[in-house]
């Protein structure tokens, strides 16, 4: 019972942390100049409510008592969807009530954010049910515990995709603060790679133990020459004892290693952890590539031109300059400069005349 309570508490904490990260990032996206639906003051409020609400969601989705086959039942997909979307709607409604926004639209945005971002995360949190099938403190149990850390780091890194619209906004002069993408990506990648390396070392150790039966004990090349003590693999009920070389007077040697569990089953479980870690590393690489792709003059010029057309006259001159740097047609840049000129930008007035002279030159 205490193990299940501990696992439920871990699931609740993990869900709260992940929801807080997603809530902050989703609110930041809605407040970006590219969207302009909210203000930056919404971020902390949304993150706080999301963490508090999804702590209960994580507790509800935690593994329960195992069935007759030893496996804890998986929550139904309907329950998963209802809990997550309801949590998103509540987060949006409570955030709107604090900032006096439209509650219905905020609930819709909360459901949208929960559906796009938190449903996959909740599905991964449910995989913690595997931890109840293994013995606490074992090799596989530690690997499953590291999986929670890797998941948290991966969500932290992937949530920076919601900060990607800040790059064109910064180039367009519509935002001044640089998003902490680099630091978040470095921390996330370091944690995920560290977990992956730890799982690889654990797999190598298990394979080392599995090969012990193929080499005579006490021989110079025995695999257990550097391993001592009791090792619990976490899966399987077999117990193997390995002794050191015997002597002519005392018989069998002293006990070197006692291994509880099946090395083959443990290797399969660790293999799943390694594949999951490799997938998370590839996912973070894709996110980093996305950040590099959106830092382009073309996107910044498009964003500035759109804001200029919607009445943000301060964006017109910067959009015109970006259009020129991006190699856009001169009439487009001239039109943006003309709008800025009409609102008192003398340098844009000069730029319009220069562009007209260039266009009329033979």
mmCIF file of C-alpha atoms in Angstrom:
data_model
loop_
_atom_site.group_PDB
_atom_site.id
_atom_site.type_symbol
_atom_site.label_atom_id
_atom_site.label_comp_id
_atom_site.label_asym_id
_atom_site.label_seq_id
_atom_site.Cartn_x
_atom_site.Cartn_y
_atom_site.Cartn_z
ATOM 1 C CA UNK A 1 0.000 0.000 0.000
ATOM 2 C CA UNK A 2 2.786 2.445 0.872
ATOM 3 C CA UNK A 3 4.419 1.745 -2.492
ATOM 4 C CA UNK A 4 1.216 2.614 -4.347
ATOM 5 C CA UNK A 5 0.771 5.772 -2.276
ATOM 6 C CA UNK A 6 4.339 6.796 -3.028
ATOM 7 C CA UNK A 7 3.771 6.164 -6.725
ATOM 8 C CA UNK A 8 0.525 8.164 -6.637
ATOM 9 C CA UNK A 9 2.342 11.055 -4.974
ATOM 10 C CA UNK A 10 5.082 10.874 -7.618
ATOM 11 C CA UNK A 11 2.492 10.826 -10.399
ATOM 12 C CA UNK A 12 0.714 13.821 -8.844
ATOM 13 C CA UNK A 13 3.931 15.815 -8.477
ATOM 14 C CA UNK A 14 5.082 14.982 -11.994
ATOM 15 C CA UNK A 15 1.719 15.958 -13.504
ATOM 16 C CA UNK A 16 1.736 19.235 -11.548
ATOM 17 C CA UNK A 17 5.239 20.152 -12.728
ATOM 18 C CA UNK A 18 4.492 19.282 -16.348
ATOM 19 C CA UNK A 19 1.173 21.157 -16.324
ATOM 20 C CA UNK A 20 2.830 24.191 -14.761
ATOM 21 C CA UNK A 21 5.461 24.264 -17.513
ATOM 22 C CA UNK A 22 2.860 23.831 -20.247
ATOM 23 C CA UNK A 23 0.521 26.418 -18.686
ATOM 24 C CA UNK A 24 3.276 29.035 -18.505
ATOM 25 C CA UNK A 25 4.446 28.345 -22.071
ATOM 26 C CA UNK A 26 0.916 28.279 -23.523
ATOM 27 C CA UNK A 27 0.113 31.624 -21.897
ATOM 28 C CA UNK A 28 3.385 33.039 -23.215
ATOM 29 C CA UNK A 29 2.388 32.003 -26.740
ATOM 30 C CA UNK A 30 -1.027 33.660 -26.377
ATOM 31 C CA UNK A 31 0.694 36.839 -25.156
ATOM 32 C CA UNK A 32 3.282 36.934 -27.952
ATOM 33 C CA UNK A 33 3.037 39.733 -30.557
ATOM 34 C CA UNK A 34 2.243 37.103 -33.187
ATOM 35 C CA UNK A 35 -0.977 36.174 -31.339
ATOM 36 C CA UNK A 36 -1.744 39.071 -29.004
ATOM 37 C CA UNK A 37 -4.622 37.342 -27.200
ATOM 38 C CA UNK A 38 -3.362 37.750 -23.636
ATOM 39 C CA UNK A 39 -0.791 39.642 -21.596
ATOM 40 C CA UNK A 40 2.411 38.411 -20.017
ATOM 41 C CA UNK A 41 0.835 38.767 -16.565
ATOM 42 C CA UNK A 42 -1.311 35.715 -17.351
ATOM 43 C CA UNK A 43 1.665 33.348 -17.362
ATOM 44 C CA UNK A 44 2.219 32.929 -13.628
ATOM 45 C CA UNK A 45 -1.505 32.704 -12.927
ATOM 46 C CA UNK A 46 -2.067 30.037 -15.578
ATOM 47 C CA UNK A 47 0.986 28.044 -14.444
ATOM 48 C CA UNK A 48 -0.158 28.116 -10.800
ATOM 49 C CA UNK A 49 -3.720 27.014 -11.535
ATOM 50 C CA UNK A 50 -2.554 24.353 -14.009
ATOM 51 C CA UNK A 51 -0.119 22.874 -11.480
ATOM 52 C CA UNK A 52 -2.739 22.807 -8.705
ATOM 53 C CA UNK A 53 -5.485 21.278 -10.855
ATOM 54 C CA UNK A 54 -3.325 18.688 -12.560
ATOM 55 C CA UNK A 55 -1.867 17.543 -9.265
ATOM 56 C CA UNK A 56 -5.310 16.015 -8.642
ATOM 57 C CA UNK A 57 -5.414 14.716 -12.240
ATOM 58 C CA UNK A 58 -2.059 12.985 -11.739
ATOM 59 C CA UNK A 59 -3.308 11.424 -8.507
ATOM 60 C CA UNK A 60 -6.443 10.141 -10.279
ATOM 61 C CA UNK A 61 -4.387 8.665 -13.128
ATOM 62 C CA UNK A 62 -1.862 6.977 -10.845
ATOM 63 C CA UNK A 63 -1.632 3.174 -10.988
ATOM 64 C CA UNK A 64 -3.945 1.287 -8.668
ATOM 65 C CA UNK A 65 -3.638 -2.193 -7.166
ATOM 66 C CA UNK A 66 -2.390 -4.823 -9.650
ATOM 67 C CA UNK A 67 -4.804 -7.355 -11.098
ATOM 68 C CA UNK A 68 -4.444 -11.135 -10.965
ATOM 69 C CA UNK A 69 -1.783 -11.109 -13.691
ATOM 70 C CA UNK A 70 0.355 -8.730 -11.615
ATOM 71 C CA UNK A 71 -0.158 -5.702 -13.840
ATOM 72 C CA UNK A 72 -1.885 -2.542 -12.630
ATOM 73 C CA UNK A 73 -4.891 -1.644 -14.795
ATOM 74 C CA UNK A 74 -4.463 1.152 -17.332
ATOM 75 C CA UNK A 75 -6.945 4.055 -16.985
ATOM 76 C CA UNK A 76 -9.524 4.054 -19.752
ATOM 77 C CA UNK A 77 -8.839 6.474 -22.639
ATOM 78 C CA UNK A 78 -12.185 8.158 -21.973
ATOM 79 C CA UNK A 79 -11.253 8.876 -18.345
ATOM 80 C CA UNK A 80 -7.864 10.216 -19.470
ATOM 81 C CA UNK A 81 -9.404 12.578 -22.034
ATOM 82 C CA UNK A 82 -12.176 13.793 -19.702
ATOM 83 C CA UNK A 83 -9.823 14.513 -16.806
ATOM 84 C CA UNK A 84 -7.243 16.341 -18.921
ATOM 85 C CA UNK A 85 -9.705 18.457 -20.903
ATOM 86 C CA UNK A 86 -11.697 19.292 -17.774
ATOM 87 C CA UNK A 87 -8.483 20.357 -16.075
ATOM 88 C CA UNK A 88 -7.621 22.567 -19.046
ATOM 89 C CA UNK A 89 -11.072 24.170 -19.034
ATOM 90 C CA UNK A 90 -10.857 24.862 -15.285
ATOM 91 C CA UNK A 91 -7.402 26.371 -15.689
ATOM 92 C CA UNK A 92 -8.643 28.714 -18.410
ATOM 93 C CA UNK A 93 -11.762 29.696 -16.452
ATOM 94 C CA UNK A 94 -9.891 30.439 -13.217
ATOM 95 C CA UNK A 95 -7.199 32.417 -15.048
ATOM 96 C CA UNK A 96 -9.879 34.461 -16.825
ATOM 97 C CA UNK A 97 -11.698 35.157 -13.562
ATOM 98 C CA UNK A 98 -8.524 36.567 -12.009
ATOM 99 C CA UNK A 99 -7.686 38.819 -14.976
ATOM 100 C CA UNK A 100 -11.320 39.659 -15.800
ATOM 101 C CA UNK A 101 -11.204 38.140 -19.284
ATOM 102 C CA UNK A 102 -13.906 36.356 -21.214
ATOM 103 C CA UNK A 103 -14.390 33.056 -19.388
ATOM 104 C CA UNK A 104 -15.864 31.071 -22.298
ATOM 105 C CA UNK A 105 -13.048 31.899 -24.696
ATOM 106 C CA UNK A 106 -10.473 31.237 -21.972
ATOM 107 C CA UNK A 107 -12.042 27.840 -21.268
ATOM 108 C CA UNK A 108 -11.840 27.020 -24.977
ATOM 109 C CA UNK A 109 -8.174 28.056 -25.076
ATOM 110 C CA UNK A 110 -7.537 25.980 -21.946
ATOM 111 C CA UNK A 111 -9.139 22.941 -23.560
ATOM 112 C CA UNK A 112 -7.161 23.546 -26.753
ATOM 113 C CA UNK A 113 -3.886 23.814 -24.863
ATOM 114 C CA UNK A 114 -4.662 20.737 -22.769
ATOM 115 C CA UNK A 115 -5.686 18.736 -25.814
ATOM 116 C CA UNK A 116 -2.646 19.614 -27.884
ATOM 117 C CA UNK A 117 -0.041 19.508 -25.153
ATOM 118 C CA UNK A 118 -1.204 17.797 -22.000
ATOM 119 C CA UNK A 119 -2.984 14.775 -23.467
ATOM 120 C CA UNK A 120 0.285 13.242 -24.775
ATOM 121 C CA UNK A 121 2.002 14.169 -21.509
ATOM 122 C CA UNK A 122 -0.743 12.542 -19.441
ATOM 123 C CA UNK A 123 -0.457 9.422 -21.572
ATOM 124 C CA UNK A 124 3.239 9.216 -20.740
ATOM 125 C CA UNK A 125 2.564 9.791 -17.043
ATOM 126 C CA UNK A 126 0.256 6.777 -17.107
ATOM 127 C CA UNK A 127 3.243 4.627 -18.122
ATOM 128 C CA UNK A 128 4.494 5.019 -14.553
ATOM 129 C CA UNK A 129 2.240 2.096 -13.766
ATOM 130 C CA UNK A 130 5.169 -0.122 -14.777
ATOM 131 C CA UNK A 131 6.982 0.961 -11.637
ATOM 132 C CA UNK A 132 4.457 -0.886 -9.481
ATOM 133 C CA UNK A 133 5.393 -4.177 -11.191
ATOM 134 C CA UNK A 134 9.029 -4.040 -10.122
ATOM 135 C CA UNK A 135 10.623 -4.192 -6.703
ATOM 136 C CA UNK A 136 11.538 -0.886 -5.107
ATOM 137 C CA UNK A 137 15.219 0.000 -5.158
ATOM 138 C CA UNK A 138 15.985 -2.470 -7.948
ATOM 139 C CA UNK A 139 17.852 -1.800 -11.184
ATOM 140 C CA UNK A 140 14.669 -1.559 -13.271
ATOM 141 C CA UNK A 141 12.878 0.534 -10.620
ATOM 142 C CA UNK A 142 15.692 3.081 -10.704
ATOM 143 C CA UNK A 143 15.442 3.147 -14.502
ATOM 144 C CA UNK A 144 11.699 3.837 -14.291
ATOM 145 C CA UNK A 145 12.402 6.603 -11.780
ATOM 146 C CA UNK A 146 14.916 8.165 -14.152
ATOM 147 C CA UNK A 147 12.253 7.970 -16.867
ATOM 148 C CA UNK A 148 10.153 10.492 -14.935
ATOM 149 C CA UNK A 149 13.103 12.884 -14.829
ATOM 150 C CA UNK A 150 13.722 12.427 -18.564
ATOM 151 C CA UNK A 151 10.038 13.054 -19.302
ATOM 152 C CA UNK A 152 10.060 16.236 -17.241
ATOM 153 C CA UNK A 153 13.196 17.462 -19.023
ATOM 154 C CA UNK A 154 11.803 16.605 -22.459
ATOM 155 C CA UNK A 155 8.556 18.478 -21.811
ATOM 156 C CA UNK A 156 10.594 21.450 -20.569
ATOM 157 C CA UNK A 157 12.583 21.446 -23.809
ATOM 158 C CA UNK A 158 9.611 20.821 -26.094
ATOM 159 C CA UNK A 159 7.604 23.579 -24.408
ATOM 160 C CA UNK A 160 10.100 26.056 -25.855
ATOM 161 C CA UNK A 161 8.386 25.533 -29.219
ATOM 162 C CA UNK A 162 5.688 27.834 -27.825
ATOM 163 C CA UNK A 163 8.377 30.509 -27.443
ATOM 164 C CA UNK A 164 9.427 30.197 -31.088
ATOM 165 C CA UNK A 165 7.192 33.083 -32.306
ATOM 166 C CA UNK A 166 9.298 35.401 -30.152
ATOM 167 C CA UNK A 167 12.224 35.173 -32.578
ATOM 168 C CA UNK A 168 10.460 36.839 -35.546
ATOM 169 C CA UNK A 169 8.906 39.338 -33.120
ATOM 170 C CA UNK A 170 12.338 40.298 -31.794
ATOM 171 C CA UNK A 171 13.719 40.741 -35.314
ATOM 172 C CA UNK A 172 10.667 42.813 -36.217
ATOM 173 C CA UNK A 173 11.195 45.081 -33.212
ATOM 174 C CA UNK A 174 7.917 43.995 -31.606
ATOM 175 C CA UNK A 175 9.549 42.341 -28.587
ATOM 176 C CA UNK A 176 12.650 43.214 -26.636
ATOM 177 C CA UNK A 177 13.117 40.296 -24.223
ATOM 178 C CA UNK A 178 15.006 37.303 -25.545
ATOM 179 C CA UNK A 179 13.303 34.013 -24.597
ATOM 180 C CA UNK A 180 15.467 31.728 -22.419
ATOM 181 C CA UNK A 181 15.406 29.058 -25.098
ATOM 182 C CA UNK A 182 19.128 28.317 -25.136
ATOM 183 C CA UNK A 183 19.374 27.720 -21.390
ATOM 184 C CA UNK A 184 16.222 25.583 -21.309
ATOM 185 C CA UNK A 185 17.353 23.481 -24.263
ATOM 186 C CA UNK A 186 20.816 22.907 -22.781
ATOM 187 C CA UNK A 187 19.396 21.864 -19.401
ATOM 188 C CA UNK A 188 16.767 19.603 -20.996
ATOM 189 C CA UNK A 189 19.202 17.933 -23.371
ATOM 190 C CA UNK A 190 21.775 17.420 -20.598
ATOM 191 C CA UNK A 191 19.215 15.729 -18.346
ATOM 192 C CA UNK A 192 17.815 13.482 -21.105
ATOM 193 C CA UNK A 193 21.279 12.479 -22.334
ATOM 194 C CA UNK A 194 22.385 11.853 -18.743
ATOM 195 C CA UNK A 195 19.419 9.538 -18.155
ATOM 196 C CA UNK A 196 20.106 7.769 -21.445
ATOM 197 C CA UNK A 197 23.750 7.191 -20.494
ATOM 198 C CA UNK A 198 22.711 5.896 -17.062
ATOM 199 C CA UNK A 199 20.304 3.428 -18.714
ATOM 200 C CA UNK A 200 23.043 2.290 -21.099
ATOM 201 C CA UNK A 201 25.380 1.668 -18.144
ATOM 202 C CA UNK A 202 22.632 -0.251 -16.335
ATOM 203 C CA UNK A 203 22.019 -2.394 -19.412
ATOM 204 C CA UNK A 204 25.741 -3.112 -19.736
ATOM 205 C CA UNK A 205 25.823 -4.183 -16.101
ATOM 206 C CA UNK A 206 22.833 -6.495 -16.535
ATOM 207 C CA UNK A 207 24.401 -8.047 -19.637
ATOM 208 C CA UNK A 208 27.579 -8.435 -17.588
ATOM 209 C CA UNK A 209 25.611 -10.397 -15.015
ATOM 210 C CA UNK A 210 23.830 -12.449 -17.668
ATOM 211 C CA UNK A 211 27.156 -13.576 -19.119
ATOM 212 C CA UNK A 212 28.351 -14.853 -15.724
ATOM 213 C CA UNK A 213 26.873 -18.286 -16.322
ATOM 214 C CA UNK A 214 28.945 -18.806 -19.469
ATOM 215 C CA UNK A 215 32.346 -18.361 -17.797
ATOM 216 C CA UNK A 216 33.647 -20.619 -15.023
ATOM 217 C CA UNK A 217 33.591 -18.905 -11.641
ATOM 218 C CA UNK A 218 36.990 -17.840 -10.390
ATOM 219 C CA UNK A 219 38.643 -17.867 -13.821
ATOM 220 C CA UNK A 220 40.791 -14.831 -14.730
ATOM 221 C CA UNK A 221 38.178 -13.593 -17.215
ATOM 222 C CA UNK A 222 35.155 -14.122 -14.976
ATOM 223 C CA UNK A 223 32.562 -11.362 -15.537
ATOM 224 C CA UNK A 224 31.907 -10.940 -11.815
ATOM 225 C CA UNK A 225 35.482 -10.226 -10.906
ATOM 226 C CA UNK A 226 34.701 -6.553 -10.137
ATOM 227 C CA UNK A 227 31.099 -6.873 -8.862
ATOM 228 C CA UNK A 228 30.280 -7.503 -5.217
ATOM 229 C CA UNK A 229 27.194 -7.609 -3.035
ATOM 230 C CA UNK A 230 23.488 -8.233 -3.593
ATOM 231 C CA UNK A 231 21.856 -6.995 -6.791
ATOM 232 C CA UNK A 232 18.103 -6.877 -7.319
ATOM 233 C CA UNK A 233 17.150 -6.600 -10.982
ATOM 234 C CA UNK A 234 13.507 -5.954 -10.112
ATOM 235 C CA UNK A 235 11.815 -8.402 -12.517
ATOM 236 C CA UNK A 236 11.723 -12.163 -12.221
ATOM 237 C CA UNK A 237 11.888 -14.398 -9.159
ATOM 238 C CA UNK A 238 15.091 -16.300 -9.872
ATOM 239 C CA UNK A 239 17.999 -16.024 -7.436
ATOM 240 C CA UNK A 240 21.554 -16.781 -8.525
ATOM 241 C CA UNK A 241 24.578 -16.904 -6.214
ATOM 242 C CA UNK A 242 28.127 -16.634 -7.542
ATOM 243 C CA UNK A 243 31.109 -17.635 -5.442
ATOM 244 C CA UNK A 244 34.792 -16.997 -5.664
ATOM 245 C CA UNK A 245 37.373 -19.718 -6.378
ATOM 246 C CA UNK A 246 37.613 -22.511 -3.790
ATOM 247 C CA UNK A 247 40.667 -23.892 -2.013
ATOM 248 C CA UNK A 248 41.904 -27.389 -1.369
ATOM 249 C CA UNK A 249 41.422 -26.985 2.390
ATOM 250 C CA UNK A 250 38.203 -24.950 2.662
ATOM 251 C CA UNK A 251 36.221 -26.093 -0.350
ATOM 252 C CA UNK A 252 34.016 -23.526 -2.110
ATOM 253 C CA UNK A 253 35.009 -19.886 -2.204
ATOM 254 C CA UNK A 254 33.216 -17.005 -0.506
ATOM 255 C CA UNK A 255 30.032 -15.536 -1.902
ATOM 256 C CA UNK A 256 30.745 -12.719 -4.354
ATOM 257 C CA UNK A 257 27.364 -11.742 -5.811
ATOM 258 C CA UNK A 258 23.756 -12.700 -5.171
ATOM 259 C CA UNK A 259 21.484 -11.692 -8.073
ATOM 260 C CA UNK A 260 17.699 -11.572 -7.639
ATOM 261 C CA UNK A 261 15.687 -11.479 -10.835
ATOM 262 C CA UNK A 262 15.878 -12.488 -14.470
ATOM 263 C CA UNK A 263 18.668 -10.701 -16.408
ATOM 264 C CA UNK A 264 16.904 -11.263 -19.731
ATOM 265 C CA UNK A 265 13.681 -9.622 -18.539
ATOM 266 C CA UNK A 266 15.656 -6.781 -16.981
ATOM 267 C CA UNK A 267 17.535 -6.279 -20.253
ATOM 268 C CA UNK A 268 14.224 -6.022 -22.121
ATOM 269 C CA UNK A 269 12.907 -3.429 -19.655
ATOM 270 C CA UNK A 270 16.101 -1.392 -19.868
ATOM 271 C CA UNK A 271 15.988 -1.638 -23.654
ATOM 272 C CA UNK A 272 12.571 0.029 -23.585
ATOM 273 C CA UNK A 273 13.985 2.815 -21.433
ATOM 274 C CA UNK A 274 16.892 3.309 -23.824
ATOM 275 C CA UNK A 275 14.630 3.487 -26.877
ATOM 276 C CA UNK A 276 12.450 6.003 -25.055
ATOM 277 C CA UNK A 277 15.498 8.089 -24.190
ATOM 278 C CA UNK A 278 16.771 7.998 -27.768
ATOM 279 C CA UNK A 279 13.349 9.158 -28.987
ATOM 280 C CA UNK A 280 13.379 12.062 -26.526
ATOM 281 C CA UNK A 281 16.867 13.100 -27.652
ATOM 282 C CA UNK A 282 15.731 13.070 -31.300
ATOM 283 C CA UNK A 283 12.646 15.092 -30.334
ATOM 284 C CA UNK A 284 14.760 17.748 -28.631
ATOM 285 C CA UNK A 285 17.005 17.914 -31.701
ATOM 286 C CA UNK A 286 13.919 18.585 -33.840
ATOM 287 C CA UNK A 287 12.864 21.368 -31.460
ATOM 288 C CA UNK A 288 16.322 22.948 -31.684
ATOM 289 C CA UNK A 289 16.124 22.774 -35.495
ATOM 290 C CA UNK A 290 12.727 24.512 -35.352
ATOM 291 C CA UNK A 291 14.164 27.396 -33.347
ATOM 292 C CA UNK A 292 16.896 27.819 -35.927
ATOM 293 C CA UNK A 293 14.389 27.751 -38.784
ATOM 294 C CA UNK A 294 12.077 30.448 -37.385
ATOM 295 C CA UNK A 295 14.887 32.943 -36.840
ATOM 296 C CA UNK A 296 14.537 34.226 -40.397
ATOM 297 C CA UNK A 297 14.127 37.666 -41.911
ATOM 298 C CA UNK A 298 11.246 36.494 -44.071
ATOM 299 C CA UNK A 299 9.093 35.519 -41.105
ATOM 300 C CA UNK A 300 9.996 38.708 -39.277
ATOM 301 C CA UNK A 301 9.112 40.807 -42.346
ATOM 302 C CA UNK A 302 5.764 39.023 -42.699
ATOM 303 C CA UNK A 303 4.954 39.530 -39.016
ATOM 304 C CA UNK A 304 5.883 43.221 -39.132
ATOM 305 C CA UNK A 305 3.852 43.812 -42.296
ATOM 306 C CA UNK A 306 0.831 42.104 -40.746
ATOM 307 C CA UNK A 307 1.043 44.211 -37.604
ATOM 308 C CA UNK A 308 1.423 47.344 -39.728
ATOM 309 C CA UNK A 309 -1.692 46.471 -41.709
ATOM 310 C CA UNK A 310 -3.618 45.979 -38.467
ATOM 311 C CA UNK A 311 -2.881 49.511 -37.330
ATOM 312 C CA UNK A 312 0.401 49.166 -35.402
ATOM 313 C CA UNK A 313 2.111 52.145 -37.045
ATOM 314 C CA UNK A 314 5.268 51.696 -34.987
ATOM 315 C CA UNK A 315 5.890 48.383 -36.761
ATOM 316 C CA UNK A 316 5.692 49.840 -40.290
ATOM 317 C CA UNK A 317 9.208 51.260 -40.570
ATOM 318 C CA UNK A 318 10.853 48.175 -39.055
ATOM 319 C CA UNK A 319 8.800 45.954 -41.375
ATOM 320 C CA UNK A 320 9.936 48.010 -44.367
ATOM 321 C CA UNK A 321 13.586 47.680 -43.375
ATOM 322 C CA UNK A 322 13.181 43.928 -42.879
ATOM 323 C CA UNK A 323 11.506 43.634 -46.294
ATOM 324 C CA UNK A 324 14.505 45.357 -47.864
ATOM 325 C CA UNK A 325 16.984 43.120 -46.006
ATOM 326 C CA UNK A 326 15.015 40.023 -46.993
ATOM 327 C CA UNK A 327 15.141 40.989 -50.657
ATOM 328 C CA UNK A 328 11.416 41.597 -51.021
ATOM 329 C CA UNK A 329 10.124 43.643 -53.996
ATOM 330 C CA UNK A 330 10.791 47.384 -53.619
ATOM 331 C CA UNK A 331 7.112 48.396 -54.012
ATOM 332 C CA UNK A 332 6.290 46.377 -50.884
ATOM 333 C CA UNK A 333 8.983 48.133 -48.861
ATOM 334 C CA UNK A 334 7.928 51.497 -50.326
ATOM 335 C CA UNK A 335 4.326 50.944 -49.220
ATOM 336 C CA UNK A 336 5.405 50.182 -45.666
ATOM 337 C CA UNK A 337 7.732 53.192 -45.597
ATOM 338 C CA UNK A 338 4.892 55.371 -46.890
ATOM 339 C CA UNK A 339 2.638 54.297 -44.021
ATOM 340 C CA UNK A 340 5.384 55.091 -41.546
ATOM 341 C CA UNK A 341 5.969 58.428 -43.288
ATOM 342 C CA UNK A 342 2.312 59.333 -42.936
ATOM 343 C CA UNK A 343 2.691 58.954 -39.178
ATOM 344 C CA UNK A 344 5.712 61.221 -38.836
ATOM 345 C CA UNK A 345 8.665 58.925 -39.565
ATOM 346 C CA UNK A 346 10.930 61.340 -41.475
ATOM 347 C CA UNK A 347 13.502 58.688 -42.294
ATOM 348 C CA UNK A 348 10.788 56.612 -43.950
ATOM 349 C CA UNK A 349 9.769 59.648 -46.011
ATOM 350 C CA UNK A 350 13.352 59.893 -47.230
ATOM 351 C CA UNK A 351 13.379 56.164 -47.938
ATOM 352 C CA UNK A 352 10.228 56.504 -50.083
ATOM 353 C CA UNK A 353 11.824 59.178 -52.212
ATOM 354 C CA UNK A 354 15.012 57.152 -52.619
ATOM 355 C CA UNK A 355 13.062 54.062 -53.661
ATOM 356 C CA UNK A 356 11.057 56.104 -56.183
ATOM 357 C CA UNK A 357 14.262 57.532 -57.652
ATOM 358 C CA UNK A 358 15.756 54.066 -57.878
ATOM 359 C CA UNK A 359 12.655 52.755 -59.598
ATOM 360 C CA UNK A 360 12.613 55.608 -62.152
ATOM 361 C CA UNK A 361 16.327 55.406 -62.891
ATOM 362 C CA UNK A 362 17.143 53.898 -66.319
#
